Coordinates of C-alpha atoms in Angstrom, one line a residue:
M476 CA 0.0 0.0 0.0
L477 CA 2.8 2.4 0.9
S478 CA 4.5 1.7 -2.4
M479 CA 1.3 2.5 -4.3
I480 CA 0.8 5.7 -2.4
G481 CA 4.4 6.7 -3.1
L482 CA 4.1 5.9 -6.8
I483 CA 0.9 7.8 -7.3
G484 CA 2.2 10.6 -5.1
G485 CA 5.5 10.8 -7.0
L486 CA 3.7 10.9 -10.4
T487 CA 1.3 13.6 -9.1
L488 CA 4.1 15.7 -7.7
L489 CA 6.0 15.4 -11.0
I490 CA 2.9 16.7 -12.9
V491 CA 2.4 19.6 -10.4
L492 CA 6.1 20.6 -10.5
T493 CA 6.1 20.5 -14.3
L494 CA 3.0 22.7 -14.4
R495 CA 4.8 25.1 -12.2
G496 CA 7.8 25.3 -14.5
V497 CA 10.3 23.4 -12.4
N498 CA 13.2 22.0 -14.4
L499 CA 12.8 18.3 -15.2
F500 CA 16.4 17.6 -14.4
I501 CA 15.5 18.5 -10.8
S502 CA 11.9 17.4 -10.5
A503 CA 12.2 14.0 -12.1
P504 CA 15.0 12.6 -9.9
L505 CA 13.5 14.3 -6.9
C506 CA 10.1 12.6 -7.4
A507 CA 11.8 9.3 -8.3
L508 CA 13.6 9.5 -5.0
G509 CA 10.3 9.8 -3.2
V510 CA 9.0 6.8 -5.0
A511 CA 12.1 4.8 -4.1
V512 CA 12.0 5.6 -0.4
T513 CA 8.3 4.7 -0.1
S514 CA 9.0 1.4 -1.8
N515 CA 12.0 0.6 0.5
V516 CA 14.5 0.8 -2.4
S517 CA 18.0 1.6 -1.2
V518 CA 19.3 5.0 -2.2
L519 CA 23.0 4.0 -2.6
A520 CA 23.6 0.4 -1.5
G521 CA 23.0 -2.8 -3.5
D522 CA 22.8 -3.5 -7.2
A523 CA 19.2 -2.2 -7.7
N524 CA 19.7 1.1 -5.7
F525 CA 18.0 4.3 -6.6
V526 CA 21.1 6.1 -8.1
T527 CA 22.1 3.1 -10.3
T528 CA 18.6 2.4 -11.5
Y529 CA 17.8 6.0 -12.3
M530 CA 21.0 6.6 -14.2
D531 CA 20.7 3.3 -16.1
G532 CA 17.3 4.4 -17.4
F533 CA 18.6 7.9 -18.1
S534 CA 21.8 7.0 -19.9
G535 CA 20.1 4.0 -21.7
F536 CA 17.6 6.2 -23.4
I537 CA 20.3 8.7 -24.5
A538 CA 22.5 5.9 -25.8
S539 CA 19.6 4.5 -27.9
W540 CA 18.2 7.8 -29.3
F541 CA 21.0 10.5 -29.2
F542 CA 21.7 10.5 -32.9
M543 CA 18.0 10.6 -33.8
F544 CA 17.5 13.6 -31.5
L545 CA 20.7 15.4 -32.7
L546 CA 20.1 14.9 -36.4
G547 CA 16.3 15.7 -36.1
S548 CA 17.2 18.9 -34.3
M549 CA 19.7 19.9 -36.9
F550 CA 17.3 19.1 -39.7
G551 CA 14.6 21.2 -38.2
K552 CA 17.0 24.1 -37.4
F553 CA 18.4 24.0 -40.9
M554 CA 14.9 24.1 -42.3
E555 CA 14.2 27.1 -40.2
D556 CA 17.5 28.9 -40.9
T557 CA 17.4 28.5 -44.6
G558 CA 13.8 29.6 -44.8
A559 CA 12.7 26.3 -46.2
A560 CA 10.1 25.8 -43.5
D561 CA 8.8 29.3 -44.1
S562 CA 8.7 28.8 -47.8
L563 CA 6.6 25.6 -47.5
A564 CA 4.3 27.2 -45.0
K565 CA 3.9 30.3 -47.2
S566 CA 3.3 28.2 -50.3
I567 CA 0.4 26.3 -48.6
I568 CA -1.1 29.5 -47.2
D569 CA -0.9 31.2 -50.7
K570 CA -2.6 28.3 -52.4
L571 CA -5.4 28.0 -49.8
G572 CA -6.0 31.7 -49.5
R573 CA -5.8 33.8 -46.3
K574 CA -9.5 33.2 -45.6
Q575 CA -8.7 29.6 -44.9
A576 CA -6.5 30.6 -42.0
V577 CA -7.1 27.6 -39.7
L578 CA -6.7 25.0 -42.5
A579 CA -3.5 26.7 -43.8
V580 CA -1.9 26.6 -40.3
V581 CA -2.9 22.9 -39.7
L582 CA -1.7 21.8 -43.1
A583 CA 1.6 23.7 -42.8
C584 CA 2.3 22.0 -39.5
A585 CA 1.3 18.6 -40.9
V586 CA 3.5 18.8 -43.9
L587 CA 6.6 19.8 -41.9
T588 CA 5.9 17.2 -39.1
Y589 CA 5.4 14.3 -41.5
G590 CA 8.5 15.4 -43.3
G591 CA 10.6 14.9 -40.2
V592 CA 10.9 18.3 -38.7
S593 CA 10.7 18.3 -34.9
V594 CA 7.3 19.4 -33.5
F595 CA 9.0 22.2 -31.5
I596 CA 10.7 23.6 -34.6
V597 CA 7.4 23.4 -36.5
A598 CA 5.6 25.4 -33.8
F599 CA 8.3 28.1 -33.8
S600 CA 8.4 28.2 -37.6
V601 CA 4.7 28.4 -38.3
Y602 CA 3.6 30.6 -35.4
P603 CA 4.5 34.0 -37.0
M604 CA 2.5 33.2 -40.1
A605 CA -0.3 31.8 -38.0
L606 CA -0.5 35.0 -36.1
S607 CA -0.6 37.0 -39.3
L608 CA -3.4 34.8 -40.7
F609 CA -5.5 34.9 -37.6
K610 CA -5.1 38.7 -37.5
D611 CA -6.2 39.1 -41.1
A612 CA -9.2 36.8 -40.5
N613 CA -9.9 38.5 -37.2
L614 CA -10.0 35.1 -35.3
P615 CA -9.3 34.8 -31.6
R616 CA -5.6 34.2 -31.1
R617 CA -6.1 31.8 -28.2
F618 CA -6.9 29.1 -30.7
I619 CA -3.5 29.4 -32.4
P620 CA -1.9 26.8 -30.0
A621 CA -4.7 24.4 -30.8
A622 CA -4.2 24.8 -34.6
L623 CA -0.4 24.3 -34.2
T624 CA -0.6 21.2 -31.9
F625 CA -3.4 19.6 -33.9
G626 CA -1.4 19.8 -37.1
S627 CA 1.8 18.5 -35.4
V628 CA 1.0 15.8 -32.8
T629 CA -2.2 14.0 -33.9
F630 CA -2.8 12.5 -37.4
T631 CA 0.9 13.0 -38.5
M632 CA 3.2 12.2 -35.5
T633 CA 2.0 8.7 -34.9
S634 CA 0.9 7.6 -38.4
A635 CA 2.6 4.9 -40.5
G636 CA 5.6 6.3 -42.3
S637 CA 6.1 9.2 -40.0
P638 CA 9.8 9.9 -39.3
E639 CA 8.9 11.2 -35.8
I640 CA 10.4 9.2 -33.0
Q641 CA 7.0 8.2 -31.6
N642 CA 6.5 6.0 -34.7
W643 CA 10.0 4.5 -34.5
I644 CA 10.4 3.5 -30.8
P645 CA 8.2 0.4 -31.2
I646 CA 10.5 -1.0 -33.9
K647 CA 13.2 -1.7 -31.3
Y648 CA 10.9 -3.8 -29.1
L649 CA 8.5 -5.3 -31.7
G650 CA 10.7 -5.9 -34.7
T651 CA 8.3 -4.1 -37.0
S652 CA 8.7 -1.3 -39.5
P653 CA 7.6 2.4 -39.5
Y654 CA 4.9 1.4 -42.0
A655 CA 3.3 -1.1 -39.6
A656 CA -0.4 -1.6 -40.2
W657 CA -0.4 1.3 -42.7
E658 CA -3.8 0.5 -44.1
V659 CA -5.6 1.0 -40.8
S660 CA -3.2 3.9 -40.0
L661 CA -4.2 5.7 -43.2
V662 CA -8.0 5.4 -42.4
V663 CA -7.5 6.5 -38.8
A664 CA -5.3 9.5 -39.8
C665 CA -7.9 10.7 -42.3
L666 CA -10.7 10.4 -39.8
M667 CA -8.7 12.2 -37.1
A668 CA -7.8 15.0 -39.5
V669 CA -11.4 15.5 -40.6
M670 CA -12.9 15.2 -37.2
G671 CA -10.3 17.4 -35.5
Y672 CA -10.5 20.1 -38.1
W673 CA -14.3 20.1 -37.9
W674 CA -14.2 20.4 -34.1
L675 CA -11.6 23.1 -34.1
K676 CA -13.5 25.2 -36.6
K677 CA -16.7 24.7 -34.6
M678 CA -15.1 26.0 -31.4
I679 CA -13.6 29.0 -33.2
N680 CA -16.9 29.9 -34.9
K681 CA -18.7 29.7 -31.6
A682 CA -16.1 32.0 -30.0
V683 CA -16.5 34.5 -32.9
A684 CA -20.3 34.3 -32.6
N685 CA -19.8 35.2 -28.9
G686 CA -18.0 38.3 -29.8
E687 CA -14.3 37.2 -29.5
C688 CA -11.9 38.6 -32.1
F689 CA -8.2 39.0 -32.6
E690 CA -6.4 41.3 -30.2
S691 CA -2.9 42.6 -31.1
R692 CA -0.2 42.9 -28.5
P693 CA 2.9 45.1 -28.3
D694 CA 5.3 42.2 -28.3
D695 CA 3.9 40.5 -31.4
P696 CA 6.8 39.3 -33.7
E697 CA 7.3 41.1 -36.9
T698 CA 7.5 39.1 -40.1
I699 CA 11.1 39.4 -41.5
V700 CA 11.2 39.9 -45.3
R701 CA 14.0 37.7 -46.7
D702 CA 14.9 35.7 -49.8
L703 CA 13.4 32.3 -49.4
P704 CA 14.2 29.1 -51.4
S705 CA 11.5 27.9 -53.8
P706 CA 8.8 25.5 -52.4
L707 CA 10.3 22.7 -54.5
K708 CA 13.8 23.2 -53.1
S709 CA 12.2 23.2 -49.6
L710 CA 10.2 20.1 -50.2
I711 CA 13.1 17.9 -51.6
P712 CA 14.8 17.4 -48.2
L713 CA 11.5 16.2 -46.7
L714 CA 11.1 13.8 -49.5
V715 CA 14.7 12.6 -49.0
V716 CA 14.0 11.8 -45.3
L717 CA 10.8 9.9 -46.2
S718 CA 12.4 8.0 -49.1
I719 CA 15.5 6.9 -47.2
S720 CA 13.4 5.7 -44.3
F721 CA 11.1 3.8 -46.7
F722 CA 13.9 2.0 -48.6
F723 CA 16.2 1.2 -45.7
H724 CA 13.9 0.5 -42.7
E725 CA 14.0 -3.3 -43.3
E726 CA 17.8 -3.4 -43.5
F727 CA 18.6 -1.1 -40.7
Q728 CA 15.3 -1.0 -38.7
Q729 CA 15.5 1.8 -36.0
N730 CA 18.9 3.0 -37.4
A731 CA 17.3 3.8 -40.7
L732 CA 16.0 7.0 -39.1
I733 CA 19.6 8.1 -38.5
L734 CA 20.4 7.6 -42.2
A735 CA 17.2 9.3 -43.3
L736 CA 17.7 12.4 -41.1
L737 CA 21.4 12.6 -42.1
G738 CA 20.3 12.5 -45.8
G739 CA 17.8 15.3 -45.1
V740 CA 20.5 17.4 -43.4
L741 CA 23.0 16.9 -46.3
S742 CA 20.4 17.6 -49.0
L743 CA 19.4 20.8 -47.2
V744 CA 23.0 22.0 -47.1
I745 CA 23.6 21.1 -50.8
I746 CA 20.4 22.5 -52.2
N747 CA 19.8 25.5 -50.0
I748 CA 23.3 26.5 -49.0
K749 CA 23.0 30.1 -50.3
H750 CA 19.9 30.6 -48.2
F751 CA 21.6 30.0 -44.9
H752 CA 21.1 33.0 -42.6
R753 CA 23.2 32.1 -39.6
P754 CA 24.6 28.6 -40.1
Q755 CA 26.9 28.5 -37.1
N756 CA 24.1 29.7 -34.8
A757 CA 21.8 27.2 -36.3
I758 CA 24.3 24.4 -35.5
N759 CA 24.8 25.6 -32.0
E760 CA 21.1 26.0 -31.3
A761 CA 20.4 22.6 -32.8
T762 CA 22.9 20.8 -30.6
V763 CA 21.8 22.6 -27.4
G764 CA 18.1 21.9 -28.3
A765 CA 18.8 18.3 -29.0
L766 CA 20.6 17.9 -25.6
L767 CA 17.7 19.6 -23.8
A768 CA 15.0 17.6 -25.6
I769 CA 16.7 14.2 -25.1
G770 CA 17.8 15.2 -21.6
N771 CA 14.2 16.1 -20.5
T772 CA 12.8 12.9 -22.0
A773 CA 15.6 10.8 -20.4
A774 CA 14.9 12.4 -17.0
V775 CA 11.4 11.2 -17.3
V776 CA 12.5 7.7 -18.4
G777 CA 14.9 7.6 -15.4
F778 CA 11.8 8.3 -13.2
G779 CA 10.1 5.4 -15.0
S780 CA 13.0 3.1 -14.5
V781 CA 12.8 3.7 -10.7
A782 CA 9.1 3.2 -10.8
K783 CA 9.5 -0.1 -12.6
I784 CA 11.4 -1.7 -9.8
T785 CA 8.7 -0.9 -7.2
P786 CA 6.0 -3.5 -6.1
A787 CA 3.3 -0.9 -7.0
F788 CA 4.4 -0.7 -10.6
E789 CA 4.4 -4.5 -11.0
Q790 CA 0.9 -4.6 -9.6
A791 CA -0.2 -1.8 -11.9
V792 CA 1.2 -3.6 -15.0
T793 CA -0.3 -6.9 -14.0
A794 CA -3.7 -5.1 -13.6
M795 CA -3.4 -3.4 -17.0
T796 CA -2.2 -6.4 -18.9
G797 CA -4.8 -8.5 -17.2
L798 CA -7.7 -6.5 -18.4
P799 CA -10.5 -8.7 -19.8
G800 CA -11.2 -8.6 -23.5
N801 CA -9.0 -7.8 -26.4
E802 CA -5.2 -7.6 -25.7
L803 CA -4.9 -4.4 -27.9
V804 CA -7.2 -2.6 -25.4
G805 CA -4.9 -3.6 -22.5
A806 CA -1.8 -2.4 -24.5
A807 CA -3.6 0.9 -25.3
V808 CA -4.6 1.5 -21.7
A809 CA -1.1 0.7 -20.4
V810 CA 0.8 3.0 -22.8
S811 CA -1.8 5.8 -22.6
V812 CA -1.6 5.9 -18.8
I813 CA 2.2 5.8 -18.6
A814 CA 2.5 8.5 -21.4
G815 CA -0.1 10.6 -19.6
L816 CA 1.6 10.4 -16.2
T817 CA 5.0 11.2 -17.6
G818 CA 3.7 13.8 -20.0
S819 CA 5.8 12.3 -22.8
A820 CA 4.7 10.0 -25.7
S821 CA 8.3 8.8 -26.4
G822 CA 9.1 8.5 -22.7
G823 CA 5.8 6.6 -22.1
Q824 CA 6.7 4.2 -24.9
A825 CA 10.2 3.7 -23.7
I826 CA 8.9 2.9 -20.2
A827 CA 5.9 0.8 -21.2
L828 CA 7.2 -1.3 -24.1
P829 CA 9.9 -3.3 -22.3
E830 CA 7.2 -4.4 -19.9
V831 CA 4.1 -4.9 -22.0
G832 CA 5.7 -5.6 -25.4
P833 CA 7.0 -9.1 -24.6
H834 CA 3.7 -9.9 -22.7
Y835 CA 1.5 -9.2 -25.6
L836 CA 3.8 -10.8 -28.2
E837 CA 3.9 -14.0 -26.2
A838 CA 0.1 -13.8 -26.0
G839 CA 0.1 -14.0 -29.9
V840 CA -0.8 -10.3 -30.6
N841 CA 0.1 -9.3 -34.1
P842 CA 3.2 -7.1 -33.8
E843 CA 2.2 -4.7 -36.5
Q844 CA -1.2 -4.1 -34.9
L845 CA 0.5 -3.7 -31.5
H846 CA 3.0 -1.2 -33.0
R847 CA 0.2 1.0 -34.4
I848 CA -1.9 0.8 -31.2
V849 CA 1.1 1.7 -29.1
S850 CA 2.0 4.6 -31.3
I851 CA -1.5 6.1 -31.5
S852 CA -2.2 5.6 -27.8
S853 CA 1.0 7.3 -26.8
G854 CA -0.1 10.5 -28.6
A855 CA -3.4 11.0 -26.6
L856 CA -2.9 11.4 -22.8
D857 CA 0.7 12.7 -23.4
S858 CA -0.9 16.0 -24.3
L859 CA -2.1 16.7 -20.8
P860 CA -1.3 20.2 -19.4
H861 CA 2.2 19.2 -18.1
N862 CA 3.5 17.9 -21.5
G863 CA 6.7 19.8 -22.4
Y864 CA 5.6 20.6 -25.9
I865 CA 2.2 21.8 -24.8
V866 CA 3.7 24.1 -22.1
T867 CA 6.3 25.4 -24.6
T868 CA 3.7 26.1 -27.3
I869 CA 1.2 27.8 -25.0
R870 CA 3.5 29.8 -22.9
A871 CA 6.8 30.4 -24.7
I872 CA 5.7 30.5 -28.3
C873 CA 2.2 31.8 -28.3
K874 CA 2.4 33.6 -24.9
E875 CA -1.1 32.4 -23.8
T876 CA -2.3 30.9 -20.6
H877 CA -3.5 27.3 -20.0
G878 CA -6.8 28.7 -18.9
A879 CA -7.4 30.4 -22.3
A880 CA -5.8 28.0 -24.7
Y881 CA -5.7 24.5 -23.2
L882 CA -9.4 23.4 -23.6
P883 CA -9.3 23.5 -27.4
I884 CA -5.9 21.7 -27.3
A885 CA -7.4 19.0 -25.2
A886 CA -10.3 18.5 -27.6
V887 CA -8.1 18.0 -30.7
T888 CA -5.0 16.4 -29.2
V889 CA -6.5 14.2 -26.4
V890 CA -10.1 13.4 -27.3
V891 CA -9.7 13.1 -31.1
P892 CA -6.7 10.7 -30.8
F893 CA -8.6 8.6 -28.3
I894 CA -11.5 8.4 -30.8
G895 CA -8.9 7.4 -33.5
L896 CA -7.5 4.8 -31.1
A897 CA -10.9 3.3 -30.6
I898 CA -11.5 3.2 -34.4
A899 CA -8.1 1.5 -34.9
I900 CA -8.8 -1.2 -32.3
G901 CA -12.2 -1.7 -33.9
L902 CA -10.7 -2.1 -37.4
F903 CA -8.1 -4.6 -36.1
M904 CA -10.9 -6.6 -34.5
I905 CA -12.8 -7.0 -37.7

């Protein structure tokens, strides 16, 4: 009982501290220490002590995913610095027309995310144009975070073929490919896109009908006029990433993403070299950003590693994997809960899969179906208020408050993925 209280209390405290802006490098080990103490895990002595267990989880995640985070961050920063991201976004906006402000923002984010650009970079890149579009259309700016997140972390991030890490982590544990169960994934992605866009538009129209409109602020960023590469030159690096991952995923599995992102970086340099604005700064910012991103995720994984050796976690996993009915439902519940508690889709997968993956494979679950369910379910509850991307998008990028902006985000990044998850399970059961 004390172990369960400590586990729930530690997870709750981690969420609260994250919401309050406490650094994860401090909050995650601190909360993990509380979990260890209440479960009678030694802090320093013995083989399975707190320090060793936490650092094994922390360093193990970095060892497995460092190059993906580094190259992904460099690819995104180079897309930003050369203006390639702006060029693609502007091209989409110009073709749709400024009256289709919401659709333009969502599609710009979707194209960049599915092309392999980090969701953080996508938000930073598209926000200035989203602000301009919402201003021209006189739409309430508090819905910009919802448009950015919907286009980035729902129907693209966890879909078959996506170069985002949330679609690649299951490969290591299930022996699948990034295109696992692509037929069902395609159907679910289309349904999520249509459903989410309809709901987002409905919420915005209701707000406008209630008298809400765009309100300018003194610190709004100014759009910098610069020479941008052509949309075609901007699209080629994205196609390089997708093509390499497609042709080499069977041979190199998880490591194909390293090759794909490296190819994307090199093609960006070769094709758009004259459009670099501050290349050295881009490299520096990319490396620092990669270290922060992987460090924050690893800090949460370290917390999960400590939680995994507690009696309470074992009981929780037993309960979740022992749920009556379809095994895919149990897997979805397990991954969703852990991703939600940690506020990280990738961290939730890294913690859950070593435990639940072998269990369901031994039970005869189709690995491709399990891959897709794990990927989609990790992208639902991970978008709770304490998620790092959600906090960054609302506060740092859009300068909104959770009170004003989070409810629309929850609708399109939590509820819609859950509906998509239910549809995927239903299709697999047919």
